[in-house]
Short mmCIF file of C-alpha atoms in Angstrom, two decimals:
data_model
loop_
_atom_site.label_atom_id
_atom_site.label_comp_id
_atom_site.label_asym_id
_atom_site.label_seq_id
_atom_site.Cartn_x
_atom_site.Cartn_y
_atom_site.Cartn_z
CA UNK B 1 8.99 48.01 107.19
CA UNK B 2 10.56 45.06 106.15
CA UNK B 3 11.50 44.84 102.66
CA UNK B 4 11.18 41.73 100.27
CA UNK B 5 14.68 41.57 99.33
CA UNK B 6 15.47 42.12 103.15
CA UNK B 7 13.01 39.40 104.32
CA UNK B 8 14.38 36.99 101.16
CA UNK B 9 18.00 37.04 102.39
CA UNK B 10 17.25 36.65 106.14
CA UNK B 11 15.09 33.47 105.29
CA UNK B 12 17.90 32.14 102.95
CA UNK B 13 20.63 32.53 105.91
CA UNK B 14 18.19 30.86 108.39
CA UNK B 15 17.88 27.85 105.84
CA UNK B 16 21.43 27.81 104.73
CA UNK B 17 21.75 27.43 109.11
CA UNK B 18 19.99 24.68 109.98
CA UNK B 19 21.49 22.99 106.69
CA UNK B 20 24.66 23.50 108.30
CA UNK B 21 23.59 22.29 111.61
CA UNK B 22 21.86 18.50 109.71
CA UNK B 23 25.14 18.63 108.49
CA UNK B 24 27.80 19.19 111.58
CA UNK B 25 25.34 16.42 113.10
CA UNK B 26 25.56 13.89 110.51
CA UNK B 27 29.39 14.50 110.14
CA UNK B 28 29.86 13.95 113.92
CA UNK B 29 27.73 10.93 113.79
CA UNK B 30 30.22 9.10 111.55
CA UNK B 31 33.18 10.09 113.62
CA UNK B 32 31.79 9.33 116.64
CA UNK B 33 30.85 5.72 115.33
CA UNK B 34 34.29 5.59 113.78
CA UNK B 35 36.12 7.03 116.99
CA UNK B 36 34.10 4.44 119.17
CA UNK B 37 35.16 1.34 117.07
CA UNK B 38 38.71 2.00 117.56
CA UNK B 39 39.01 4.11 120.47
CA UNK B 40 37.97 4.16 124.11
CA UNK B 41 38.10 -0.04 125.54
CA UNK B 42 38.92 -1.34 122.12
CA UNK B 43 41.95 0.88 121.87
CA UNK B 44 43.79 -0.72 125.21
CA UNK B 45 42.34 -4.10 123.76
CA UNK B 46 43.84 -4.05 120.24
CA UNK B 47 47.14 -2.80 121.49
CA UNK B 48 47.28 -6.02 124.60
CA UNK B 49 46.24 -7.96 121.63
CA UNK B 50 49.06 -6.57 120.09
CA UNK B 51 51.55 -7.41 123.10
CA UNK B 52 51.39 -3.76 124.07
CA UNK B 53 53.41 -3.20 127.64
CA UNK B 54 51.49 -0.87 130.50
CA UNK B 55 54.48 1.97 129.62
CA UNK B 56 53.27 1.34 125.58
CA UNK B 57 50.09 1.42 126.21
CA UNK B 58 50.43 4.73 128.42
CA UNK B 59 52.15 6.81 125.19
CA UNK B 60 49.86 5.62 122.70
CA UNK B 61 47.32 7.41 125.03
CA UNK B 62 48.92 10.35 125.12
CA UNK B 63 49.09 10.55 121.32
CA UNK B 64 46.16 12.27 120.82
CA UNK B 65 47.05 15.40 123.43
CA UNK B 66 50.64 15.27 121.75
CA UNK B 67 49.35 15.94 118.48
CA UNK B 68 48.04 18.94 119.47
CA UNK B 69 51.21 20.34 118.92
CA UNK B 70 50.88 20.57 115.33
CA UNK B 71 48.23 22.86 115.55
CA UNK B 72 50.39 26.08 116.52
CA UNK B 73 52.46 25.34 112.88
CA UNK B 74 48.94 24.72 111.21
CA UNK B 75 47.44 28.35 113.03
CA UNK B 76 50.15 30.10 111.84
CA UNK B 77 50.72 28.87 108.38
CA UNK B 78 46.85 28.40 107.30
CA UNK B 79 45.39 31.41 109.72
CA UNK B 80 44.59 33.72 106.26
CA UNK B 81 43.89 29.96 103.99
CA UNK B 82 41.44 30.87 101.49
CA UNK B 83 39.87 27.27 101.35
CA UNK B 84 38.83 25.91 104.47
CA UNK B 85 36.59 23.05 103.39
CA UNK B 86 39.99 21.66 101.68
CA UNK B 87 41.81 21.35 104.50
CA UNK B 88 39.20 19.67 106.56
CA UNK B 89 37.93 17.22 104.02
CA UNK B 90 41.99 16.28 102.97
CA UNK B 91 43.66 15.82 106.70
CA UNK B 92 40.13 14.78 107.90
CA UNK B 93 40.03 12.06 105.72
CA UNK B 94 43.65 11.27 106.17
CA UNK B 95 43.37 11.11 109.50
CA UNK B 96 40.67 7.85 109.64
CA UNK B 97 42.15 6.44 106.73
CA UNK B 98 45.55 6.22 108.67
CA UNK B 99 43.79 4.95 111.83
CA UNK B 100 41.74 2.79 109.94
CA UNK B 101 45.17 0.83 108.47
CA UNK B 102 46.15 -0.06 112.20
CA UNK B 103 44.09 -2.41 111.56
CA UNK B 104 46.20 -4.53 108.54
CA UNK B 105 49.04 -4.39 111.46
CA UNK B 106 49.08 -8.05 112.60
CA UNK B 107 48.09 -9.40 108.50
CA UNK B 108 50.91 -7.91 107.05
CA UNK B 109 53.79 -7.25 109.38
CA UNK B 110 56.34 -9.79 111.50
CA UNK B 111 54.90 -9.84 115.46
CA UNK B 112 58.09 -8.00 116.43
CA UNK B 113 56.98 -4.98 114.65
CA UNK B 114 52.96 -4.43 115.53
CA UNK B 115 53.41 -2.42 118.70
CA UNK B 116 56.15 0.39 117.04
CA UNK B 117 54.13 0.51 113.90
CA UNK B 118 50.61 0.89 115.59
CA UNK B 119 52.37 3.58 117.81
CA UNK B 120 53.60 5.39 114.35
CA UNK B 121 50.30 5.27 112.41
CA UNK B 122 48.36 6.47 115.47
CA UNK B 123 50.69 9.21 115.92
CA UNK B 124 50.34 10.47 112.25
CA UNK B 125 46.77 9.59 112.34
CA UNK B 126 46.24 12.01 115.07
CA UNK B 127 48.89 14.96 113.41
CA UNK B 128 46.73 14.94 110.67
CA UNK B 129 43.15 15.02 113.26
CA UNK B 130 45.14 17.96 114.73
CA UNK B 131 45.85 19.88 111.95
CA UNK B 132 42.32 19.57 110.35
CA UNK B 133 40.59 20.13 113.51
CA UNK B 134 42.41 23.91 114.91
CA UNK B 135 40.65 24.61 110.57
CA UNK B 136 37.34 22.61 111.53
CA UNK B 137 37.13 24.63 114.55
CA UNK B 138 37.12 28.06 112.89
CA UNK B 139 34.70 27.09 110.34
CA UNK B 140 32.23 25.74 112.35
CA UNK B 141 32.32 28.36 114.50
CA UNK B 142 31.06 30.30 111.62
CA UNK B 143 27.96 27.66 110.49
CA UNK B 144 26.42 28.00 113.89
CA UNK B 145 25.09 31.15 114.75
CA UNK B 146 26.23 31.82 118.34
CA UNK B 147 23.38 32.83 119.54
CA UNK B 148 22.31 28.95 119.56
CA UNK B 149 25.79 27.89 120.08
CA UNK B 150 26.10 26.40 123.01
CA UNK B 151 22.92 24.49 123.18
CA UNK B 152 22.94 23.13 120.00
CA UNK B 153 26.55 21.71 120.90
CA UNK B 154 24.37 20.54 123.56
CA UNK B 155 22.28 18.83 121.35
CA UNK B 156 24.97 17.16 118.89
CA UNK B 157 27.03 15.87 121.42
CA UNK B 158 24.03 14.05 122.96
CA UNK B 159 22.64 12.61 119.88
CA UNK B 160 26.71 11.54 118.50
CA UNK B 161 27.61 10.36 122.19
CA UNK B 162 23.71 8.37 122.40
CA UNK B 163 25.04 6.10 119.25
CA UNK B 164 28.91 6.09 119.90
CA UNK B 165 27.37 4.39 123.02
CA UNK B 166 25.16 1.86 121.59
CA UNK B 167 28.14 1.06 119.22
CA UNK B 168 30.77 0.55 122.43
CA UNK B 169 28.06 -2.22 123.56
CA UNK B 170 27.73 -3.32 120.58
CA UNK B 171 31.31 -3.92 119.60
CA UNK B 172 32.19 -5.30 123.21
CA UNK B 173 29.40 -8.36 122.21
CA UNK B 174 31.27 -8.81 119.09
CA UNK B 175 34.65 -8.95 120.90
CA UNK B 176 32.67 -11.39 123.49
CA UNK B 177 31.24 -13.51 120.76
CA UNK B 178 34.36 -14.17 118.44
CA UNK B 179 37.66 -14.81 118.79
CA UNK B 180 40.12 -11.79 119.12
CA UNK B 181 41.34 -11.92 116.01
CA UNK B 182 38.03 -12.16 114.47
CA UNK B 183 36.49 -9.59 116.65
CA UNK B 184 38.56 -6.86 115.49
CA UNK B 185 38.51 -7.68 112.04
CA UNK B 186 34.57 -7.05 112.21
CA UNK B 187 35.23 -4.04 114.57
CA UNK B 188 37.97 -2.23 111.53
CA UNK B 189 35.07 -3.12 108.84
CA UNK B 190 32.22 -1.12 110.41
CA UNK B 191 34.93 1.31 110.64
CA UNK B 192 36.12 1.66 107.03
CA UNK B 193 32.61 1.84 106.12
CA UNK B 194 32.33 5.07 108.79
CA UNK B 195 35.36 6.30 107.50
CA UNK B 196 33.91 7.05 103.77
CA UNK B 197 30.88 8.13 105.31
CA UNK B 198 32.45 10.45 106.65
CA UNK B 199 34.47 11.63 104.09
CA UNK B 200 31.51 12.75 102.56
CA UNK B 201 30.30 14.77 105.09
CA UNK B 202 33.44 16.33 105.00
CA UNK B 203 33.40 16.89 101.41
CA UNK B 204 29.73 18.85 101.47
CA UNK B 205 30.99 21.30 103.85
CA UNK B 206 30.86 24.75 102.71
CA UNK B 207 33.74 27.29 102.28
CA UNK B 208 32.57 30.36 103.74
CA UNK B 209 34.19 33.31 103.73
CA UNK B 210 35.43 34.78 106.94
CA UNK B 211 37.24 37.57 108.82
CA UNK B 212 40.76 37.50 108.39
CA UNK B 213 43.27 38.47 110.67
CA UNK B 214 45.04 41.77 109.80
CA UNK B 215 48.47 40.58 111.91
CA UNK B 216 51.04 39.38 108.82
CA UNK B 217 54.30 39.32 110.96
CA UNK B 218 53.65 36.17 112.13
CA UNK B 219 54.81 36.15 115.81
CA UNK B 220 53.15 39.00 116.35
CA UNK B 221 50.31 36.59 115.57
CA UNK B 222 51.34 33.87 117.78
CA UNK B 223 51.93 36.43 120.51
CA UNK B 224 48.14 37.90 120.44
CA UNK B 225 46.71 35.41 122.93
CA UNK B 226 49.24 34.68 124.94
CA UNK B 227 49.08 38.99 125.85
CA UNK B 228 45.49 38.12 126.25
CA UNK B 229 45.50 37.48 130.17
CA UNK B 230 42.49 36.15 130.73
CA UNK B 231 42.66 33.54 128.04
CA UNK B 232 45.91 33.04 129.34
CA UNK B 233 45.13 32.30 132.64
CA UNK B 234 42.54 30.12 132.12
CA UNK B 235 44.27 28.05 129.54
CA UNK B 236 47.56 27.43 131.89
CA UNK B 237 45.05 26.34 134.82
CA UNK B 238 43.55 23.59 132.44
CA UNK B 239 46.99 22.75 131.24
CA UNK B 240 48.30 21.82 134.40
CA UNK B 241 44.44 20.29 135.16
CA UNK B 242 44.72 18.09 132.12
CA UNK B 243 48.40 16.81 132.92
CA UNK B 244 47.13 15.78 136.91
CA UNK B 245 43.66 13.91 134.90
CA UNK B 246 45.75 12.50 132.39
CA UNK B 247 47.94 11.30 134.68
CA UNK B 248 45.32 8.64 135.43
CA UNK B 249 41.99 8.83 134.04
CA UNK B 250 43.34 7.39 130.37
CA UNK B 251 44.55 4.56 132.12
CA UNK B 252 41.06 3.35 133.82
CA UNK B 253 40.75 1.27 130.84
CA UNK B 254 44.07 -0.34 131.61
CA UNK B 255 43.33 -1.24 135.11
CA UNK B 256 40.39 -2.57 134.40
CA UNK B 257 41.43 -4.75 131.70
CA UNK B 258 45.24 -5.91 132.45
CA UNK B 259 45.19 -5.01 136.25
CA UNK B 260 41.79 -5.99 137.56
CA UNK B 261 41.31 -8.62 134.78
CA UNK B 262 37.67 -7.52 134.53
CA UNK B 263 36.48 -8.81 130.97
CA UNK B 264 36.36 -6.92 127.92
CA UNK B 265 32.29 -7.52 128.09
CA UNK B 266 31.97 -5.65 131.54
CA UNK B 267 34.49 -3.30 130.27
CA UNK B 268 32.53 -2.25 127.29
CA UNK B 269 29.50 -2.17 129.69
CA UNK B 270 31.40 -0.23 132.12
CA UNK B 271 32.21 2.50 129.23
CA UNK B 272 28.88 2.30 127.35
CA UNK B 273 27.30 3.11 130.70
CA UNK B 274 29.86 6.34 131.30
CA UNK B 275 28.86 7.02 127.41
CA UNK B 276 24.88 7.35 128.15
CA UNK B 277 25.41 9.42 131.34
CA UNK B 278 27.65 11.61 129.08
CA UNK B 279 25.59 12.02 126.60
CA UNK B 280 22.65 12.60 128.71
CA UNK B 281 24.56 15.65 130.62
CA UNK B 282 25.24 17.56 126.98
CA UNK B 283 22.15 18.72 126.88
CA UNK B 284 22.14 20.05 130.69
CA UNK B 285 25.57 21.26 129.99
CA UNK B 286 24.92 23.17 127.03
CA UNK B 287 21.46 24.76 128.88
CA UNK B 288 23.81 26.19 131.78
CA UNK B 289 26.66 26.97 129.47
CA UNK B 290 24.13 29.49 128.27
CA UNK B 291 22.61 30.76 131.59
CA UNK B 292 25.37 31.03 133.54
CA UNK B 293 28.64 31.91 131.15
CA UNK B 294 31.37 28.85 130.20
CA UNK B 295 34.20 29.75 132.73
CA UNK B 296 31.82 29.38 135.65
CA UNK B 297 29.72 26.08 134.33
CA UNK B 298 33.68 24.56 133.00
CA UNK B 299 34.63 24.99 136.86
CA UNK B 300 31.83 22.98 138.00
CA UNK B 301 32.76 19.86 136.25
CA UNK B 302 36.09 19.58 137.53
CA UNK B 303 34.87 18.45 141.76
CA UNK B 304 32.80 15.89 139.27
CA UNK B 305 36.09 14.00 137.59
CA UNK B 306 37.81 14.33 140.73
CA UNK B 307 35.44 12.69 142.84
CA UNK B 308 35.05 9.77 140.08
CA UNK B 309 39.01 9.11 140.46
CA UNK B 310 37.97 9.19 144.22
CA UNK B 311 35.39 6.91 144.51
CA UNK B 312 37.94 4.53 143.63
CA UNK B 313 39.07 3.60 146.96
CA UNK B 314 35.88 2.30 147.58
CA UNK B 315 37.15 -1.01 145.92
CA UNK B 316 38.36 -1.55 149.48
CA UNK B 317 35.06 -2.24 150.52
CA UNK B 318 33.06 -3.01 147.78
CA UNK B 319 32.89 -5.35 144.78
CA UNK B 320 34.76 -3.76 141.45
CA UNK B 321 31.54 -3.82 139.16
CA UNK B 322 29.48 -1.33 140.85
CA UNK B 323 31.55 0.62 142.20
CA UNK B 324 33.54 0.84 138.58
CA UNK B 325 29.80 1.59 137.16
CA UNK B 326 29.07 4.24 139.82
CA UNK B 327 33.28 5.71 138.61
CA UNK B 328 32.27 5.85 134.91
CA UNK B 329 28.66 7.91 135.75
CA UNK B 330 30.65 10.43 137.72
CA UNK B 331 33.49 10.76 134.63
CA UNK B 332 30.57 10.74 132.05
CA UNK B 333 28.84 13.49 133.50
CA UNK B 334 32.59 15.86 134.07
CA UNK B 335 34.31 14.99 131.16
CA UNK B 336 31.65 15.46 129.30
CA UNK B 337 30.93 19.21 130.60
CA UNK B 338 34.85 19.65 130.45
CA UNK B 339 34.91 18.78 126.55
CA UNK B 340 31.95 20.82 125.11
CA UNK B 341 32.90 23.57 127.24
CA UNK B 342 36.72 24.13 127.12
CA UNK B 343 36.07 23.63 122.86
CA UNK B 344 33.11 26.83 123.78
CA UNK B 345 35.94 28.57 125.71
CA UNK B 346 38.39 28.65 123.14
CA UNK B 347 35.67 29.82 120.58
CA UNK B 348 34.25 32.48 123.03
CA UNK B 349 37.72 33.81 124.06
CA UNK B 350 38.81 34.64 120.76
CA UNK B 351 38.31 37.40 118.51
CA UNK B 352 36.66 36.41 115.13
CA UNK B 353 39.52 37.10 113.01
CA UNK B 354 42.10 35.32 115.41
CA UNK B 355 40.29 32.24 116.29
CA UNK B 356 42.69 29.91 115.05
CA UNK B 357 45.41 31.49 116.84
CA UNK B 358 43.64 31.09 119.75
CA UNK B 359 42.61 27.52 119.57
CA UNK B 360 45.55 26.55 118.42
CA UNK B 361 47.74 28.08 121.56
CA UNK B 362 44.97 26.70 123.86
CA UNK B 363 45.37 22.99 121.92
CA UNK B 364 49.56 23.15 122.40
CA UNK B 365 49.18 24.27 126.18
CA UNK B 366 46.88 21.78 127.19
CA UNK B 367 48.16 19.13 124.43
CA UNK B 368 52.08 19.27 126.01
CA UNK B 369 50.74 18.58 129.76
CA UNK B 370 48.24 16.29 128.63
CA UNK B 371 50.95 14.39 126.62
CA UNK B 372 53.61 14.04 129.69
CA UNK B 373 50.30 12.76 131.91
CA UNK B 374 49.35 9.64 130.20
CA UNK B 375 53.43 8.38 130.03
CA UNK B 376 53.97 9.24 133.42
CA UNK B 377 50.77 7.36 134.83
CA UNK B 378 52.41 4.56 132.60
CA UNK B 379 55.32 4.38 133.80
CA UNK B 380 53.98 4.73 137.43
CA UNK B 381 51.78 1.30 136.88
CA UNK B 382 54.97 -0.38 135.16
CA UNK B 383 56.81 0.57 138.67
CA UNK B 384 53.47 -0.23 140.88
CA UNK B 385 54.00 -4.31 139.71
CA UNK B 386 56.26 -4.76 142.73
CA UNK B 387 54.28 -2.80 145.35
CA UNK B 388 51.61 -3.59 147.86
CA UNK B 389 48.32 -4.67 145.19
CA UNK B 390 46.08 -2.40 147.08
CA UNK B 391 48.04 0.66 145.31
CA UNK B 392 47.86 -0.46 141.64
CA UNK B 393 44.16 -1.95 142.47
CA UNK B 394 42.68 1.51 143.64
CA UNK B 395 44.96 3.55 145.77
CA UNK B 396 46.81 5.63 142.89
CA UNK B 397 43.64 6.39 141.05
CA UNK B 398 42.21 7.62 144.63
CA UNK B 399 45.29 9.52 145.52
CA UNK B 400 44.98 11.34 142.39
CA UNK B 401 41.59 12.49 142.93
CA UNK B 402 42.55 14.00 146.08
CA UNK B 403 45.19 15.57 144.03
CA UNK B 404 42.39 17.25 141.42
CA UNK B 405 39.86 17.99 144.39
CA UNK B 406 42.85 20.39 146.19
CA UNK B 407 43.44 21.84 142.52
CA UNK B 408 39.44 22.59 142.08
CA UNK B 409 38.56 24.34 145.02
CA UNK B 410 41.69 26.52 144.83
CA UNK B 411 43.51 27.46 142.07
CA UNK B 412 40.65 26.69 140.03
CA UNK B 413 38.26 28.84 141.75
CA UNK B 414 40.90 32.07 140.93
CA UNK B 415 42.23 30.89 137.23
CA UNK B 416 38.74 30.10 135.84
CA UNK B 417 36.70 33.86 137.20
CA UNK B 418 34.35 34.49 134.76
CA UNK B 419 35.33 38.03 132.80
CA UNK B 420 33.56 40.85 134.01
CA UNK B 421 30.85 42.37 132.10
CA UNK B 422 28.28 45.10 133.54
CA UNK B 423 24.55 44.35 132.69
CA UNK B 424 23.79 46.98 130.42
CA UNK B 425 26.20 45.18 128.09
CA UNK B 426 24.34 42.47 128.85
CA UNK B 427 21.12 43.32 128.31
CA UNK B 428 22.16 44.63 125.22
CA UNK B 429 23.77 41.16 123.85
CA UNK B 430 20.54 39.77 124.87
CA UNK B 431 18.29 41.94 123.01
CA UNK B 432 20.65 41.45 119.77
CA UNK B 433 20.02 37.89 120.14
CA UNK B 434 16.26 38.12 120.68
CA UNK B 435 16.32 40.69 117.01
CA UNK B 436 18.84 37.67 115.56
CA UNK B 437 15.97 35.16 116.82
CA UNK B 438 13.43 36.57 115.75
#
């Protein structure tokens, strides 16, 4: 029999859960409403407002994948940091507040400089997002229990992604109903005011203790997953996945806007459609993340983004609109499956005490390739000017889905087989979870 004291504590950790859950939500809410002002459509906007070149334009995309970089130095200096929460709440909040300032760009700085110094800002912007995040990640990973894990992902994503969308439409109207100039200015305002919002999200989370690793020479430490060969072989396939997608599915925005001179109110449209869709499929994702395993459910999204890079060509035939609506549905529902489950992948994967070793190795694998992918598919549009239209219109983004189709159904089929674990053991993770439940 149960005994008070037993019953007490058990009822204080399930509180002190979905506390932490409210909270994870409401902190992603502010992001995402932050991230959607200034990212996605508005991003390739602001920086053509800024005279931005396709070549530009293409390494200010990969940015965010380059930053990843950092997190290997972060993993290894911070993997036995005493004070999580302080690490999150000061780069976190360094990171918007240095995104945020791209916006003062054109108000106080000659014309000549606005590209270079947007590039610089959003680069340090996104070191310090990098360095906070491979942190955020461990900690998190400890607020949810992980026995709910992957649906409640589920969950967040859909509610975050539900009013990141309604904000894309709602900033493209602004865009459409002012001037430019004017436009932005409103768009940076809503986004200082999610930026301290945020911040104090930041600054409630907790600082739980945790499992430390026992590893002090520190390559030995930076050496544990990469002699981890599944994680390893998983993690190269999506490296060399994420360089092929990056290649061109960053630039969609780009060919819409500068290439297909589709307005930046059908192009917020376009994207707040793709953002619905997306965050619609969370919730399915995260439901067969936990029936069938993450390696299998990750490999089912990738014929998904392939087939949207595909569908492309269809411009050929028919009107840009819907087919560039019918492009974004397709992306919305793979990328969105690829996200939530390569971030449960590198959480799964890793042993408690060596998570941020793990995430961070994953985040520099994937982060190099997916940095060289975006500059490359730049420089490929810069030299595309002075070809047949038909190939900048809709033939490279087609090509390249053939491209990610070949790479799904075989090396991804191989690199992405989900570990092997008998059913006793299964039965027997089950039945802990049930007791945990319960």
């Amino acid at each position: 029999m149960m005994t008070l004291s037993k019953r007490f504590t058990i009822k204080r950790k399930q509180s002190d859960s979905r506390r932490y859950l409210r909270l994870i939500t409401s902190e992603g809410i502010s992001g995402g409403l932050l991230a959607s002002m200034l990212g996605g459509p508005f991003l390739t906007g602001f920086m053509l407002y800024l005279g931005a070149s396709s070549a530009q334009i293409g390494f200010a995309l990969a940015i965010p994948a380059f930053a990843n970089l950092a997190q290997i130095f972060t993993a290894i200096v911070t993997h036995n940091v005493d004070n999580r929460r302080a690490y999150v709440f000061g780069y976190g909040v360094l990171y918007r507040v240095l995104w945020v300032l791209t916006g003062l760009i054109p108000f106080v700085l000659p014309e000549s400089y606005w590209v270079y110094s947007f590039i610089t800002l959003y680069l340090l912007s996104y070191l310090c997002s990098n360095i906070a995040g491979v942190i955020w990640a461990s900690l998190i990973s400890d607020m949810i229990p992980s026995q709910v894990r992957g649906r409640y992902m589920g969950i967040r994503n859909t509610i975050v992604g539900g009013l990141a969308a309604a904000a894309v439409l709602a900033g493209g109207q602004l865009l459409e109903l002012f001037s430019k100039q004017n436009g932005f200015i409103f768009l940076y305002g809503i986004a200082a005011i999610c930026m301290v919002w945020n911040g104090y999200h930041l600054f409630n989370y907790p600082n739980l203790p945790y499992e430390k690793s026992q590893e002090s020479h520190k390559l030995q430490l930076l050496l544990k997953p990469l002699k981890d060969r599944s994680f390893l072989r998983a993690t190269l396939f999506l490296a060399a996945w994420i360089f092929f997608q990056n290649i061109s599915v960053p630039l969609f925005s780009y060919v819409m806007q500068d290439v297909l001179s589709i307005s930046i109110q059908w192009v917020t449209i376009i994207t707040t459609i793709q953002m619905i869709v997306m965050m619609a499929s969370y919730y399915v994702w995260g439901n067969m993340n936990a029936k069938y395993g993450t390696k299998r459910v990750l490999l089912w999204t990738l014929p998904i983004i392939a087939a949207a890079c595909l569908l492309w060509g269809a411009i050929a035939w028919i009107p840009a609109i819907p087919v560039l609506i019918l492009v974004h549905m397709l992306l919305g529902i793979g990328t969105g499956g690829f996200t939530q489950l390569t971030f449960n992948f590198t959480i799964e994967e890793a042993p408690a005490s060596e998570r941020t070793i793990y995430v961070a190795v994953f985040a520099a694998l994937t982060g190099f390739t997916g940095f060289l992918g975006p500059i490359l598919g730049g420089e490929i549009y810069r030299k595309m000017s002075t070809m047949p239209t038909w190939l900048e219109h809709y033939g490279f983004s087609a090509g390249m889905g053939l491209v990610l189709l070949g790479l799904a159904l075989t090396a991804g089929r191989s690199m992405l087989r989900p570990n092997r674990v008998n059913a006793s053991s299964k039965a027997v993770v089950q039945k802990k979870h049930e007791e945990l439940a319960s």
